[in-house]
């Protein structure tokens, strides 16, 4: 079983107007993606996907395509896709960073492995525990006007969602965020699980201003309150916040994880393949967190069906990804006006069923 050819295909996706994501990072109305197809000598095709956002990882669609076609793909022709550990090290030696591009290649290789063995990806990753056939999720409410946010939140709860995340950190003063949160909590009642995500948009002072209000409103998680890379700032918020802190933008590499642990800057880690450069690095960080007593959840960069399927397998197969307690973000396919795969992924209210077909379990 050898790799014979690697293709890339740029994709664009339009987000439903009523679900546009507005956050401290800007307004997200169109998604840029790169689909990767890895062919083997038996005629199989493995699929991978890079959700490239320059403001998030520094990657672009064009840059990821050039990197894969001109630098990474030539290293893999004639290689057995089962040699995934060696391949991962080889890709890291060939190019620094570019985690989403590398993750797309690794997804496609793992898809090929699963197809060849007749096993779904989560079985290759160690299997899922009994009863872990789906992943609990939360729906994301953008930094909208309070009335709009409340209407959308109420609508999603009416459709069966039991957990929500509200974007904050976009305005000069957090009182505007507080108005949105109070409107959402009033609309959905006290029993809906609620978290907030500042996307690094606050200073320490702003985060500490809103923290007691979050506690009063029954918010369960305060995600990335301060800017990425400043672990001391996030640790300062964590020490004085009554709401647990989750690291997202601050956590890309295993070294980031070690730094966050050493600075005691987070109570929960948000992990996922695109951010960490692949499925296996994601599991490695989750195990590192587990050793430090830090639970994880599965995050997202608004992926389409291919990457979302891979993330569902990771969540199912990784014990320290605790989505029943901290619901995940695998909701990208629900935001777009069209589906990338046929059939699409199977959502049941606020749960995503883990595909059971070989490999990723999705087809274009």
Short mmCIF file of C-alpha atoms in Angstrom, two decimals:
data_model
loop_
_atom_site.label_atom_id
_atom_site.label_comp_id
_atom_site.label_asym_id
_atom_site.label_seq_id
_atom_site.Cartn_x
_atom_site.Cartn_y
_atom_site.Cartn_z
CA UNK A 1 0.00 0.00 0.00
CA UNK A 2 1.80 3.09 -1.29
CA UNK A 3 0.86 6.70 -1.94
CA UNK A 4 0.76 7.45 -5.67
CA UNK A 5 -0.73 10.93 -5.98
CA UNK A 6 -1.84 13.90 -3.87
CA UNK A 7 -4.37 16.49 -5.04
CA UNK A 8 -5.55 19.76 -3.52
CA UNK A 9 -8.81 21.56 -4.27
CA UNK A 10 -9.75 25.05 -2.96
CA UNK A 11 -13.27 25.26 -1.54
CA UNK A 12 -15.43 28.16 -0.44
CA UNK A 13 -18.46 28.05 1.81
CA UNK A 14 -21.18 30.60 2.48
CA UNK A 15 -22.53 30.82 6.02
CA UNK A 16 -26.26 31.18 6.59
CA UNK A 17 -26.88 34.94 7.08
CA UNK A 18 -28.71 34.34 10.35
CA UNK A 19 -25.78 32.31 11.71
CA UNK A 20 -22.83 34.54 10.81
CA UNK A 21 -20.17 34.39 13.52
CA UNK A 22 -19.23 37.79 14.96
CA UNK A 23 -16.41 37.77 17.51
CA UNK A 24 -13.34 39.64 18.72
CA UNK A 25 -11.61 38.29 15.59
CA UNK A 26 -14.11 39.88 13.18
CA UNK A 27 -17.18 38.83 11.19
CA UNK A 28 -17.13 35.33 9.66
CA UNK A 29 -19.54 35.08 6.69
CA UNK A 30 -17.49 33.06 4.15
CA UNK A 31 -15.21 30.11 4.81
CA UNK A 32 -12.03 29.28 2.86
CA UNK A 33 -11.00 25.64 2.83
CA UNK A 34 -8.57 23.32 1.12
CA UNK A 35 -9.64 19.78 0.32
CA UNK A 36 -6.84 17.20 0.10
CA UNK A 37 -7.10 13.88 -1.74
CA UNK A 38 -4.41 11.23 -1.25
CA UNK A 39 -4.48 8.32 -3.71
CA UNK A 40 -2.91 4.89 -3.11
CA UNK A 41 -1.86 2.10 -5.46
CA UNK A 42 -5.07 0.15 -4.80
CA UNK A 43 -7.26 2.95 -6.15
CA UNK A 44 -8.42 4.21 -2.76
CA UNK A 45 -8.71 7.93 -2.04
CA UNK A 46 -8.25 9.40 1.43
CA UNK A 47 -9.80 12.78 2.24
CA UNK A 48 -8.46 15.63 4.33
CA UNK A 49 -9.48 19.23 4.93
CA UNK A 50 -7.75 22.42 6.02
CA UNK A 51 -9.93 25.24 7.38
CA UNK A 52 -7.53 28.10 6.76
CA UNK A 53 -8.04 31.47 8.45
CA UNK A 54 -5.13 33.91 8.44
CA UNK A 55 -6.27 35.68 11.61
CA UNK A 56 -6.35 32.34 13.42
CA UNK A 57 -3.31 30.30 12.38
CA UNK A 58 -1.56 32.61 9.91
CA UNK A 59 -2.36 30.22 7.06
CA UNK A 60 -4.18 31.04 3.83
CA UNK A 61 -5.84 28.85 1.25
CA UNK A 62 -3.26 29.67 -1.41
CA UNK A 63 -0.34 29.29 0.95
CA UNK A 64 -1.53 25.92 2.22
CA UNK A 65 -2.01 24.70 -1.34
CA UNK A 66 1.50 25.73 -2.40
CA UNK A 67 3.05 24.23 0.73
CA UNK A 68 1.34 20.88 0.21
CA UNK A 69 1.91 20.66 -3.54
CA UNK A 70 5.50 21.94 -3.65
CA UNK A 71 6.99 20.93 -0.29
CA UNK A 72 5.03 18.26 1.57
CA UNK A 73 3.42 16.08 -1.11
CA UNK A 74 6.72 15.19 -2.85
CA UNK A 75 7.94 13.71 0.44
CA UNK A 76 5.00 11.28 0.58
CA UNK A 77 4.91 9.80 -2.92
CA UNK A 78 5.84 6.11 -2.70
CA UNK A 79 5.44 6.08 1.09
CA UNK A 80 3.20 3.66 3.01
CA UNK A 81 0.44 5.75 4.68
CA UNK A 82 0.57 3.43 7.70
CA UNK A 83 3.94 4.97 8.64
CA UNK A 84 2.14 7.90 10.22
CA UNK A 85 4.57 8.63 13.06
CA UNK A 86 7.51 8.86 10.67
CA UNK A 87 5.46 10.90 8.22
CA UNK A 88 4.47 13.39 10.92
CA UNK A 89 8.08 13.94 11.93
CA UNK A 90 9.11 14.30 8.30
CA UNK A 91 6.48 16.97 7.67
CA UNK A 92 7.56 18.90 10.77
CA UNK A 93 11.17 18.81 9.59
CA UNK A 94 10.16 20.09 6.16
CA UNK A 95 8.00 23.03 7.29
CA UNK A 96 7.58 24.98 10.50
CA UNK A 97 4.03 25.61 11.73
CA UNK A 98 1.27 25.38 9.09
CA UNK A 99 -0.72 23.15 11.40
CA UNK A 100 -3.95 23.08 9.38
CA UNK A 101 -2.18 22.06 6.17
CA UNK A 102 -0.35 19.25 7.97
CA UNK A 103 -3.55 18.13 9.68
CA UNK A 104 -5.32 17.88 6.31
CA UNK A 105 -2.62 15.55 5.00
CA UNK A 106 -2.67 13.41 8.13
CA UNK A 107 -6.49 13.13 7.96
CA UNK A 108 -6.27 11.82 4.41
CA UNK A 109 -3.60 9.27 5.39
CA UNK A 110 -5.68 8.05 8.33
CA UNK A 111 -8.74 7.85 6.06
CA UNK A 112 -6.73 5.58 3.75
CA UNK A 113 -5.60 3.42 6.66
CA UNK A 114 -9.15 2.95 7.86
CA UNK A 115 -10.43 2.12 4.39
CA UNK A 116 -7.66 -0.45 3.87
CA UNK A 117 -8.36 -2.15 7.21
CA UNK A 118 -12.15 -1.81 7.05
CA UNK A 119 -12.22 0.10 10.35
CA UNK A 120 -13.59 3.52 11.34
CA UNK A 121 -10.93 5.98 12.40
CA UNK A 122 -11.82 5.91 16.10
CA UNK A 123 -10.99 2.19 16.13
CA UNK A 124 -7.52 2.96 14.76
CA UNK A 125 -7.04 5.55 17.49
CA UNK A 126 -7.75 3.16 20.34
CA UNK A 127 -11.50 2.70 20.08
CA UNK A 128 -14.34 4.48 21.85
CA UNK A 129 -15.61 3.55 25.26
CA UNK A 130 -19.03 1.83 25.41
CA UNK A 131 -21.85 4.28 24.89
CA UNK A 132 -19.64 6.91 23.25
CA UNK A 133 -21.36 6.75 19.85
CA UNK A 134 -22.02 10.48 19.74
CA UNK A 135 -20.48 13.77 20.82
CA UNK A 136 -22.34 16.33 22.91
CA UNK A 137 -22.10 19.82 21.40
CA UNK A 138 -22.87 23.45 22.16
CA UNK A 139 -24.29 25.95 19.68
CA UNK A 140 -22.34 29.19 19.22
CA UNK A 141 -24.07 32.57 19.42
CA UNK A 142 -22.06 35.41 17.86
CA UNK A 143 -21.47 38.83 19.39
CA UNK A 144 -24.86 40.10 18.22
CA UNK A 145 -27.20 42.72 19.58
CA UNK A 146 -28.82 41.41 22.78
CA UNK A 147 -32.26 40.91 21.24
CA UNK A 148 -30.88 39.05 18.20
CA UNK A 149 -28.68 36.87 20.40
CA UNK A 150 -31.60 36.05 22.69
CA UNK A 151 -33.88 35.14 19.77
CA UNK A 152 -31.29 32.80 18.24
CA UNK A 153 -30.50 31.22 21.62
CA UNK A 154 -34.17 30.60 22.37
CA UNK A 155 -34.69 29.11 18.90
CA UNK A 156 -31.81 26.65 19.32
CA UNK A 157 -33.00 25.55 22.77
CA UNK A 158 -36.46 24.99 21.28
CA UNK A 159 -34.76 22.69 18.74
CA UNK A 160 -33.25 20.57 21.51
CA UNK A 161 -29.90 22.20 22.25
CA UNK A 162 -28.94 22.01 25.93
CA UNK A 163 -25.66 23.95 25.75
CA UNK A 164 -24.71 27.32 24.26
CA UNK A 165 -21.56 29.41 23.83
CA UNK A 166 -21.80 33.20 23.50
CA UNK A 167 -19.06 35.28 21.86
CA UNK A 168 -17.80 38.29 23.81
CA UNK A 169 -14.74 40.58 23.79
CA UNK A 170 -15.59 42.59 20.67
CA UNK A 171 -16.49 45.95 22.26
CA UNK A 172 -14.45 48.57 24.09
CA UNK A 173 -16.21 47.85 27.38
CA UNK A 174 -17.52 44.46 28.53
CA UNK A 175 -20.82 45.97 29.67
CA UNK A 176 -22.03 45.48 26.08
CA UNK A 177 -21.19 41.78 26.39
CA UNK A 178 -22.96 41.63 29.73
CA UNK A 179 -26.16 42.97 28.14
CA UNK A 180 -26.00 40.19 25.53
CA UNK A 181 -25.39 37.51 28.15
CA UNK A 182 -28.20 38.68 30.39
CA UNK A 183 -30.58 38.66 27.42
CA UNK A 184 -29.54 35.13 26.46
CA UNK A 185 -29.82 33.78 30.00
CA UNK A 186 -33.26 35.34 30.41
CA UNK A 187 -34.38 33.83 27.08
CA UNK A 188 -33.20 30.26 27.73
CA UNK A 189 -33.68 29.96 31.49
CA UNK A 190 -31.33 28.78 34.24
CA UNK A 191 -30.90 25.15 33.20
CA UNK A 192 -29.14 25.59 29.83
CA UNK A 193 -25.36 25.03 30.01
CA UNK A 194 -23.66 28.31 29.08
CA UNK A 195 -20.09 29.33 28.27
CA UNK A 196 -18.48 32.47 26.85
CA UNK A 197 -15.58 32.99 24.45
CA UNK A 198 -13.64 36.27 24.34
CA UNK A 199 -11.19 35.08 21.64
CA UNK A 200 -8.45 36.95 23.49
CA UNK A 201 -10.33 40.25 23.22
CA UNK A 202 -10.06 41.39 26.85
CA UNK A 203 -7.39 42.96 28.98
CA UNK A 204 -6.93 41.49 32.44
CA UNK A 205 -8.92 44.38 33.92
CA UNK A 206 -11.82 43.86 31.50
CA UNK A 207 -11.87 40.12 32.12
CA UNK A 208 -11.94 40.65 35.88
CA UNK A 209 -14.72 43.25 35.53
CA UNK A 210 -17.03 40.78 33.83
CA UNK A 211 -15.97 37.63 35.74
CA UNK A 212 -18.31 38.08 38.76
CA UNK A 213 -21.20 38.76 36.40
CA UNK A 214 -20.43 35.52 34.55
CA UNK A 215 -20.53 33.66 37.84
CA UNK A 216 -23.86 35.29 38.73
CA UNK A 217 -25.33 34.23 35.37
CA UNK A 218 -24.26 30.61 35.84
CA UNK A 219 -21.61 30.60 33.11
CA UNK A 220 -19.63 27.35 33.23
CA UNK A 221 -16.52 28.26 31.19
CA UNK A 222 -14.67 31.50 30.33
CA UNK A 223 -12.78 30.74 27.12
CA UNK A 224 -9.58 32.60 26.17
CA UNK A 225 -10.23 35.83 28.10
CA UNK A 226 -6.91 37.49 27.20
CA UNK A 227 -4.68 37.54 24.13
CA UNK A 228 -2.81 34.47 23.02
CA UNK A 229 0.74 33.94 24.19
CA UNK A 230 0.42 35.95 27.41
CA UNK A 231 0.09 33.10 29.88
CA UNK A 232 0.78 35.39 32.83
CA UNK A 233 -2.26 37.51 31.95
CA UNK A 234 -4.52 34.49 31.68
CA UNK A 235 -3.13 33.10 34.93
CA UNK A 236 -3.92 36.41 36.63
CA UNK A 237 -7.53 36.16 35.46
CA UNK A 238 -7.77 32.53 36.53
CA UNK A 239 -6.56 33.27 40.06
CA UNK A 240 -9.35 35.80 40.63
CA UNK A 241 -12.16 34.41 38.49
CA UNK A 242 -14.92 32.30 39.99
CA UNK A 243 -15.53 30.79 36.53
CA UNK A 244 -13.09 28.16 35.16
CA UNK A 245 -10.80 29.36 32.36
CA UNK A 246 -10.37 27.48 29.07
CA UNK A 247 -7.33 27.92 26.81
CA UNK A 248 -7.86 27.94 23.04
CA UNK A 249 -5.81 30.46 21.02
CA UNK A 250 -3.04 30.06 23.61
CA UNK A 251 -2.73 26.34 22.87
CA UNK A 252 -1.27 25.20 19.54
CA UNK A 253 1.75 23.07 20.44
CA UNK A 254 2.81 20.64 23.18
CA UNK A 255 5.17 23.36 24.43
CA UNK A 256 2.18 25.70 24.75
CA UNK A 257 0.47 23.03 26.83
CA UNK A 258 3.49 22.70 29.10
CA UNK A 259 3.70 26.49 29.51
CA UNK A 260 0.00 26.76 30.37
CA UNK A 261 0.37 23.97 32.91
CA UNK A 262 3.48 25.54 34.46
CA UNK A 263 1.81 28.96 34.77
CA UNK A 264 -1.45 27.43 36.05
CA UNK A 265 -3.22 29.52 33.43
CA UNK A 266 -6.14 27.25 32.48
CA UNK A 267 -8.63 24.82 33.99
CA UNK A 268 -9.67 23.27 30.66
CA UNK A 269 -7.97 22.86 27.26
CA UNK A 270 -9.70 23.21 23.89
CA UNK A 271 -8.01 20.80 21.46
CA UNK A 272 -8.55 19.78 17.84
CA UNK A 273 -6.51 18.45 14.88
CA UNK A 274 -6.27 21.57 12.72
CA UNK A 275 -4.82 23.64 15.53
CA UNK A 276 -2.28 21.04 16.59
CA UNK A 277 -1.18 19.73 13.19
CA UNK A 278 -3.06 16.43 13.21
CA UNK A 279 -5.08 13.83 15.02
CA UNK A 280 -2.16 12.20 16.78
CA UNK A 281 -0.67 15.48 18.10
CA UNK A 282 -4.14 16.32 19.42
CA UNK A 283 -4.25 13.08 21.35
CA UNK A 284 -0.72 13.69 22.64
CA UNK A 285 -1.71 17.09 24.06
CA UNK A 286 -4.87 15.61 25.59
CA UNK A 287 -2.76 12.97 27.35
CA UNK A 288 -0.33 15.62 28.57
CA UNK A 289 -3.26 17.59 29.97
CA UNK A 290 -4.65 14.47 31.61
CA UNK A 291 -1.35 13.92 33.41
CA UNK A 292 -1.69 17.45 34.80
CA UNK A 293 -5.30 16.92 35.83
CA UNK A 294 -6.71 19.22 33.14
CA UNK A 295 -9.78 18.03 31.19
CA UNK A 296 -10.17 18.81 27.49
CA UNK A 297 -12.97 19.45 25.05
CA UNK A 298 -12.97 19.43 21.25
CA UNK A 299 -12.80 22.90 19.69
CA UNK A 300 -13.34 24.05 16.11
CA UNK A 301 -12.40 26.51 13.38
CA UNK A 302 -15.82 26.11 11.71
CA UNK A 303 -14.72 23.05 9.73
CA UNK A 304 -16.74 21.39 6.98
CA UNK A 305 -17.85 17.74 6.98
CA UNK A 306 -14.48 16.07 6.26
CA UNK A 307 -12.56 17.64 9.14
CA UNK A 308 -15.61 17.55 11.41
CA UNK A 309 -15.83 13.78 10.91
CA UNK A 310 -12.16 13.43 11.85
CA UNK A 311 -12.74 15.51 14.97
CA UNK A 312 -15.72 13.38 15.99
CA UNK A 313 -13.52 10.28 15.80
CA UNK A 314 -10.86 11.98 17.94
CA UNK A 315 -13.42 12.99 20.55
CA UNK A 316 -14.81 9.46 20.69
CA UNK A 317 -11.40 7.81 21.01
CA UNK A 318 -9.70 10.15 23.50
CA UNK A 319 -10.75 9.60 27.14
CA UNK A 320 -9.65 13.06 28.31
CA UNK A 321 -11.82 14.83 25.74
CA UNK A 322 -14.80 15.17 28.06
CA UNK A 323 -17.65 16.50 25.93
CA UNK A 324 -20.40 15.30 28.24
CA UNK A 325 -19.10 17.74 30.85
CA UNK A 326 -17.69 20.37 28.46
CA UNK A 327 -19.67 20.18 25.20
CA UNK A 328 -17.68 20.40 21.97
CA UNK A 329 -17.78 22.78 19.01
CA UNK A 330 -18.26 20.38 16.06
CA UNK A 331 -21.00 22.48 14.48
CA UNK A 332 -19.37 23.87 11.33
CA UNK A 333 -21.56 21.90 8.88
CA UNK A 334 -24.68 23.39 10.47
CA UNK A 335 -23.61 26.92 9.54
CA UNK A 336 -23.17 26.53 5.79
CA UNK A 337 -25.73 26.82 3.01
CA UNK A 338 -24.51 23.64 1.30
CA UNK A 339 -23.13 20.24 2.28
CA UNK A 340 -19.70 19.04 1.20
CA UNK A 341 -20.49 15.33 1.56
CA UNK A 342 -23.41 13.12 0.53
CA UNK A 343 -24.97 12.18 2.78
CA UNK A 344 -23.98 14.78 5.34
CA UNK A 345 -23.04 14.07 8.93
CA UNK A 346 -25.82 12.96 11.25
CA UNK A 347 -26.85 15.45 13.95
CA UNK A 348 -29.53 14.65 16.52
CA UNK A 349 -30.40 17.85 18.38
CA UNK A 350 -27.16 18.77 20.19
CA UNK A 351 -25.31 15.54 19.40
CA UNK A 352 -23.19 14.46 16.45
CA UNK A 353 -23.18 10.75 15.69
CA UNK A 354 -19.67 9.36 15.24
CA UNK A 355 -19.38 7.80 11.74
CA UNK A 356 -19.06 4.01 11.80
CA UNK A 357 -17.96 3.42 8.20
CA UNK A 358 -14.27 2.70 7.40
CA UNK A 359 -11.84 5.60 7.64
CA UNK A 360 -13.39 8.99 8.21
CA UNK A 361 -16.73 7.57 7.09
CA UNK A 362 -17.58 10.41 4.68
CA UNK A 363 -17.66 10.64 0.88
CA UNK A 364 -17.83 13.65 -1.42
#
